[in-house]
């Protein structure tokens, strides 16, 4: 079986491929821009995005809307994560966090999967902390400033290790459970 991963982000595709390898499901990077509705609810963005993609005749795909929610910044950048990453970047987030002791944050990932005419939407969370500086060359986005275990950042660990604990990995676990429950895999 093959699923399209509809995203502009090749890092997401690599993570999905590792997560679905053991099921023999192949991930195909598919670029198709779709509107991301302005809402504070990741699942709503995904649900509306899926309607639009299906209306263009594309089926059997995954879409993923994710974000970093920092406690001390009242959830910022949250639904504005892509914009924040492009504008102020990781250095800008670290700057906003200067002198702040509460470094708590969480990544959230909402996955929408269209498979054999069925729709599954799941959300995964990963709690962690914002580091004092950027570390590591792996991963993407906010990975160099986020640590789950308090030592290495997501940019310093292999994809499999990130998938074991990450927001996306946790969402994938729920997705696979639901696929199995429905007899789709
Ligand atoms: P698409 O919307 O095209 O899928 P994107 O990278 O813009 O790609 P999101 O809107 O879901 O994806 O992500 C918002 C931002 O959060 C973006 O800058 C990502 O790089 C970042 N992000 C998402 N997941 C992440 C992860 O696992 N690790 C680090 N940063 C992540």
CSV table of C-alpha atoms and ligand atoms in Angstrom, one decimal:
chain,number,residue,atom,x,y,z
A,1,UNK,CA,0.0,0.0,0.0
A,2,UNK,CA,1.1,3.6,-0.7
A,3,UNK,CA,0.0,6.8,1.1
A,4,UNK,CA,0.8,10.3,-0.1
A,5,UNK,CA,2.2,12.6,2.5
A,6,UNK,CA,0.8,16.0,1.5
A,7,UNK,CA,3.3,18.5,2.9
A,8,UNK,CA,6.0,21.0,2.0
A,9,UNK,CA,8.2,19.5,4.7
A,10,UNK,CA,10.5,16.5,3.7
A,11,UNK,CA,11.4,16.0,7.4
A,12,UNK,CA,7.8,14.9,8.1
A,13,UNK,CA,7.9,12.4,5.2
A,14,UNK,CA,11.1,10.8,6.5
A,15,UNK,CA,9.5,10.4,10.0
A,16,UNK,CA,6.3,8.8,8.5
A,17,UNK,CA,8.3,6.5,6.3
A,18,UNK,CA,10.2,5.1,9.4
A,19,UNK,CA,7.0,4.7,11.3
A,20,UNK,CA,5.2,2.8,8.6
A,21,UNK,CA,8.1,0.7,7.4
A,22,UNK,CA,7.1,-2.3,9.5
A,23,UNK,CA,3.6,-2.4,8.0
A,24,UNK,CA,5.0,-2.3,4.5
A,25,UNK,CA,3.2,1.0,3.7
A,26,UNK,CA,5.2,3.2,1.4
A,27,UNK,CA,5.1,7.0,1.8
A,28,UNK,CA,5.2,9.2,-1.2
A,29,UNK,CA,6.1,12.9,-0.8
A,30,UNK,CA,3.3,14.8,-2.6
A,31,UNK,CA,3.3,18.6,-2.8
A,32,UNK,CA,-0.2,20.1,-3.1
A,33,UNK,CA,-0.8,23.4,-1.5
A,34,UNK,CA,-4.1,23.6,0.5
A,35,UNK,CA,-5.7,26.4,2.5
A,36,UNK,CA,-5.0,26.2,6.2
A,37,UNK,CA,-8.1,27.8,7.8
A,38,UNK,CA,-7.4,30.4,10.6
A,39,UNK,CA,-8.4,28.6,13.8
A,40,UNK,CA,-6.9,27.7,17.1
A,41,UNK,CA,-7.8,24.1,16.5
A,42,UNK,CA,-5.3,21.9,14.7
A,43,UNK,CA,-7.9,19.2,14.0
A,44,UNK,CA,-10.2,21.7,12.3
A,45,UNK,CA,-7.3,22.8,10.0
A,46,UNK,CA,-6.7,19.2,9.1
A,47,UNK,CA,-10.4,18.3,8.6
A,48,UNK,CA,-11.0,21.3,6.3
A,49,UNK,CA,-7.7,20.7,4.5
A,50,UNK,CA,-8.8,17.1,3.8
A,51,UNK,CA,-12.1,18.3,2.3
A,52,UNK,CA,-10.2,20.6,-0.1
A,53,UNK,CA,-7.7,17.9,-1.1
A,54,UNK,CA,-10.5,15.3,-1.8
A,55,UNK,CA,-12.4,17.9,-3.8
A,56,UNK,CA,-9.3,18.1,-6.0
A,57,UNK,CA,-9.6,14.3,-6.7
A,58,UNK,CA,-6.6,13.2,-4.5
A,59,UNK,CA,-7.2,10.2,-2.2
A,60,UNK,CA,-5.2,7.9,0.1
A,61,UNK,CA,-3.1,10.5,1.8
A,62,UNK,CA,-1.9,11.9,5.1
A,63,UNK,CA,-1.9,15.6,6.1
A,64,UNK,CA,-0.2,16.8,9.3
A,65,UNK,CA,-0.7,20.1,11.1
A,66,UNK,CA,1.7,20.6,14.0
A,67,UNK,CA,2.9,23.3,16.3
A,68,UNK,CA,5.0,24.2,19.3
A,69,UNK,CA,3.2,25.5,22.3
A,70,UNK,CA,5.3,27.3,24.9
A,71,UNK,CA,3.8,27.5,28.4
A,72,UNK,CA,5.5,30.8,29.5
A,73,UNK,CA,4.5,32.4,26.2
A,74,UNK,CA,0.8,31.4,26.7
A,75,UNK,CA,0.9,28.8,24.0
A,76,UNK,CA,2.8,30.9,21.4
A,77,UNK,CA,3.8,30.2,18.7
A,78,UNK,CA,1.1,27.4,18.6
A,79,UNK,CA,-1.0,27.7,15.5
A,80,UNK,CA,1.4,30.4,14.2
A,81,UNK,CA,4.4,28.1,14.4
A,82,UNK,CA,5.1,28.0,10.7
A,83,UNK,CA,5.0,31.8,10.5
A,84,UNK,CA,7.1,32.1,13.6
A,85,UNK,CA,9.7,29.6,12.3
A,86,UNK,CA,10.0,31.6,9.0
A,87,UNK,CA,10.2,35.0,10.6
A,88,UNK,CA,11.8,35.0,14.1
A,89,UNK,CA,13.1,31.4,13.9
A,90,UNK,CA,14.6,29.5,16.8
A,91,UNK,CA,16.8,32.4,17.7
A,92,UNK,CA,13.7,34.6,18.1
A,93,UNK,CA,12.0,32.0,20.4
A,94,UNK,CA,15.1,31.8,22.5
A,95,UNK,CA,15.2,35.5,22.7
A,96,UNK,CA,11.6,35.6,23.9
A,97,UNK,CA,12.6,33.1,26.6
A,98,UNK,CA,15.6,35.0,27.9
A,99,UNK,CA,15.5,35.1,31.7
A,100,UNK,CA,12.4,32.9,31.9
A,101,UNK,CA,12.8,30.0,34.3
A,102,UNK,CA,9.7,28.1,33.3
A,103,UNK,CA,10.9,26.4,30.1
A,104,UNK,CA,8.0,24.0,29.8
A,105,UNK,CA,6.5,23.4,26.3
A,106,UNK,CA,4.7,20.9,24.2
A,107,UNK,CA,4.6,19.9,20.6
A,108,UNK,CA,1.3,18.9,19.2
A,109,UNK,CA,0.7,17.0,16.0
A,110,UNK,CA,-2.7,16.4,14.3
A,111,UNK,CA,-2.7,13.8,11.5
A,112,UNK,CA,-5.6,13.4,9.0
A,113,UNK,CA,-5.5,10.2,7.1
A,114,UNK,CA,-7.7,9.4,4.1
A,115,UNK,CA,-7.6,5.7,3.4
A,116,UNK,CA,-9.9,3.6,1.3
A,117,UNK,CA,-12.6,6.2,1.5
A,118,UNK,CA,-12.4,6.5,5.3
A,119,UNK,CA,-11.2,9.4,7.4
A,120,UNK,CA,-9.2,9.1,10.6
A,121,UNK,CA,-8.0,12.2,12.6
A,122,UNK,CA,-5.8,11.8,15.6
A,123,UNK,CA,-3.7,14.1,17.8
A,124,UNK,CA,-0.4,13.4,19.6
A,125,UNK,CA,1.4,15.5,22.2
A,126,UNK,CA,4.9,15.5,23.5
A,127,UNK,CA,5.9,17.5,26.6
A,128,UNK,CA,9.4,18.8,27.0
A,129,UNK,CA,11.4,21.9,27.6
A,130,UNK,CA,12.9,24.7,25.6
A,131,UNK,CA,16.7,24.6,25.8
A,132,UNK,CA,19.0,27.7,26.5
A,133,UNK,CA,20.6,27.4,23.0
A,134,UNK,CA,20.3,25.7,19.7
A,135,UNK,CA,21.9,22.3,19.5
A,136,UNK,CA,22.1,19.6,16.9
A,137,UNK,CA,22.0,19.3,13.1
A,138,UNK,CA,19.3,16.7,12.6
A,139,UNK,CA,15.5,17.0,12.4
A,140,UNK,CA,13.8,20.2,11.3
A,141,UNK,CA,12.0,23.3,12.6
A,142,UNK,CA,12.1,23.7,16.3
A,143,UNK,CA,14.0,20.4,16.9
A,144,UNK,CA,17.3,22.1,17.9
A,145,UNK,CA,15.6,24.0,20.8
A,146,UNK,CA,13.3,21.3,22.2
A,147,UNK,CA,14.3,18.4,24.5
A,148,UNK,CA,12.0,15.7,25.7
A,149,UNK,CA,14.2,14.0,28.2
A,150,UNK,CA,16.1,17.1,29.3
A,151,UNK,CA,19.4,16.2,27.8
A,152,UNK,CA,19.6,15.9,24.0
A,153,UNK,CA,17.4,18.0,21.7
A,154,UNK,CA,15.2,16.4,19.0
A,155,UNK,CA,17.9,17.6,16.5
A,156,UNK,CA,20.5,15.4,18.3
A,157,UNK,CA,18.7,12.0,18.3
A,158,UNK,CA,18.0,9.5,15.4
A,159,UNK,CA,14.6,9.6,13.7
A,160,UNK,CA,13.5,6.3,15.4
A,161,UNK,CA,14.3,7.7,18.8
A,162,UNK,CA,12.3,10.9,18.1
A,163,UNK,CA,9.4,8.8,16.7
A,164,UNK,CA,9.3,6.8,20.0
A,165,UNK,CA,8.4,9.8,22.1
A,166,UNK,CA,7.4,12.6,19.8
A,167,UNK,CA,4.0,14.3,19.2
A,168,UNK,CA,4.1,12.8,15.6
A,169,UNK,CA,5.1,9.4,16.9
A,170,UNK,CA,2.3,9.4,19.5
A,171,UNK,CA,-0.2,10.5,16.8
A,172,UNK,CA,1.0,7.7,14.5
A,173,UNK,CA,0.6,5.1,17.3
A,174,UNK,CA,-3.1,6.2,17.6
A,175,UNK,CA,-3.5,6.2,13.8
A,176,UNK,CA,-2.2,2.7,13.4
A,177,UNK,CA,-4.4,1.4,16.3
A,178,UNK,CA,-7.4,2.9,14.6
A,179,UNK,CA,-6.4,1.5,11.1
A,180,UNK,CA,-6.1,-2.0,12.7
A,181,UNK,CA,-9.4,-1.6,14.5
A,182,UNK,CA,-11.1,-0.8,11.2
A,183,UNK,CA,-9.3,-3.7,9.5
A,184,UNK,CA,-7.5,-1.3,7.1
A,185,UNK,CA,-4.0,-2.7,7.8
B,1,LIG,P1,3.3,21.6,5.9
B,1,LIG,O1,2.2,22.5,6.5
B,1,LIG,O2,3.5,21.9,4.4
B,1,LIG,O3,3.1,20.2,6.2
B,1,LIG,P2,5.1,22.9,7.8
B,1,LIG,O4,6.6,22.6,8.0
B,1,LIG,O5,4.7,24.3,7.6
B,1,LIG,O6,4.7,21.9,6.5
B,1,LIG,P3,3.3,22.7,10.1
B,1,LIG,O7,2.5,23.9,9.7
B,1,LIG,O8,2.6,21.5,10.6
B,1,LIG,O9,4.3,22.2,8.9
B,1,LIG,O10,4.4,23.1,11.2
B,1,LIG,C1,4.4,24.3,11.8
B,1,LIG,C2,5.9,24.6,12.2
B,1,LIG,O11,6.2,23.8,13.2
B,1,LIG,C3,6.9,24.5,11.0
B,1,LIG,O12,7.8,25.5,11.1
B,1,LIG,C4,7.5,23.1,11.4
B,1,LIG,O13,8.9,23.2,11.0
B,1,LIG,C5,7.4,23.1,12.9
B,1,LIG,N1,7.3,21.7,13.3
B,1,LIG,C6,6.3,20.8,13.0
B,1,LIG,N2,6.6,19.6,13.5
B,1,LIG,C7,7.8,19.7,14.0
B,1,LIG,C8,8.7,18.8,14.6
B,1,LIG,O14,8.4,17.5,14.7
B,1,LIG,N3,9.9,19.2,15.1
B,1,LIG,C9,10.3,20.5,15.0
B,1,LIG,N4,9.5,21.4,14.4
B,1,LIG,C10,8.3,21.0,13.9
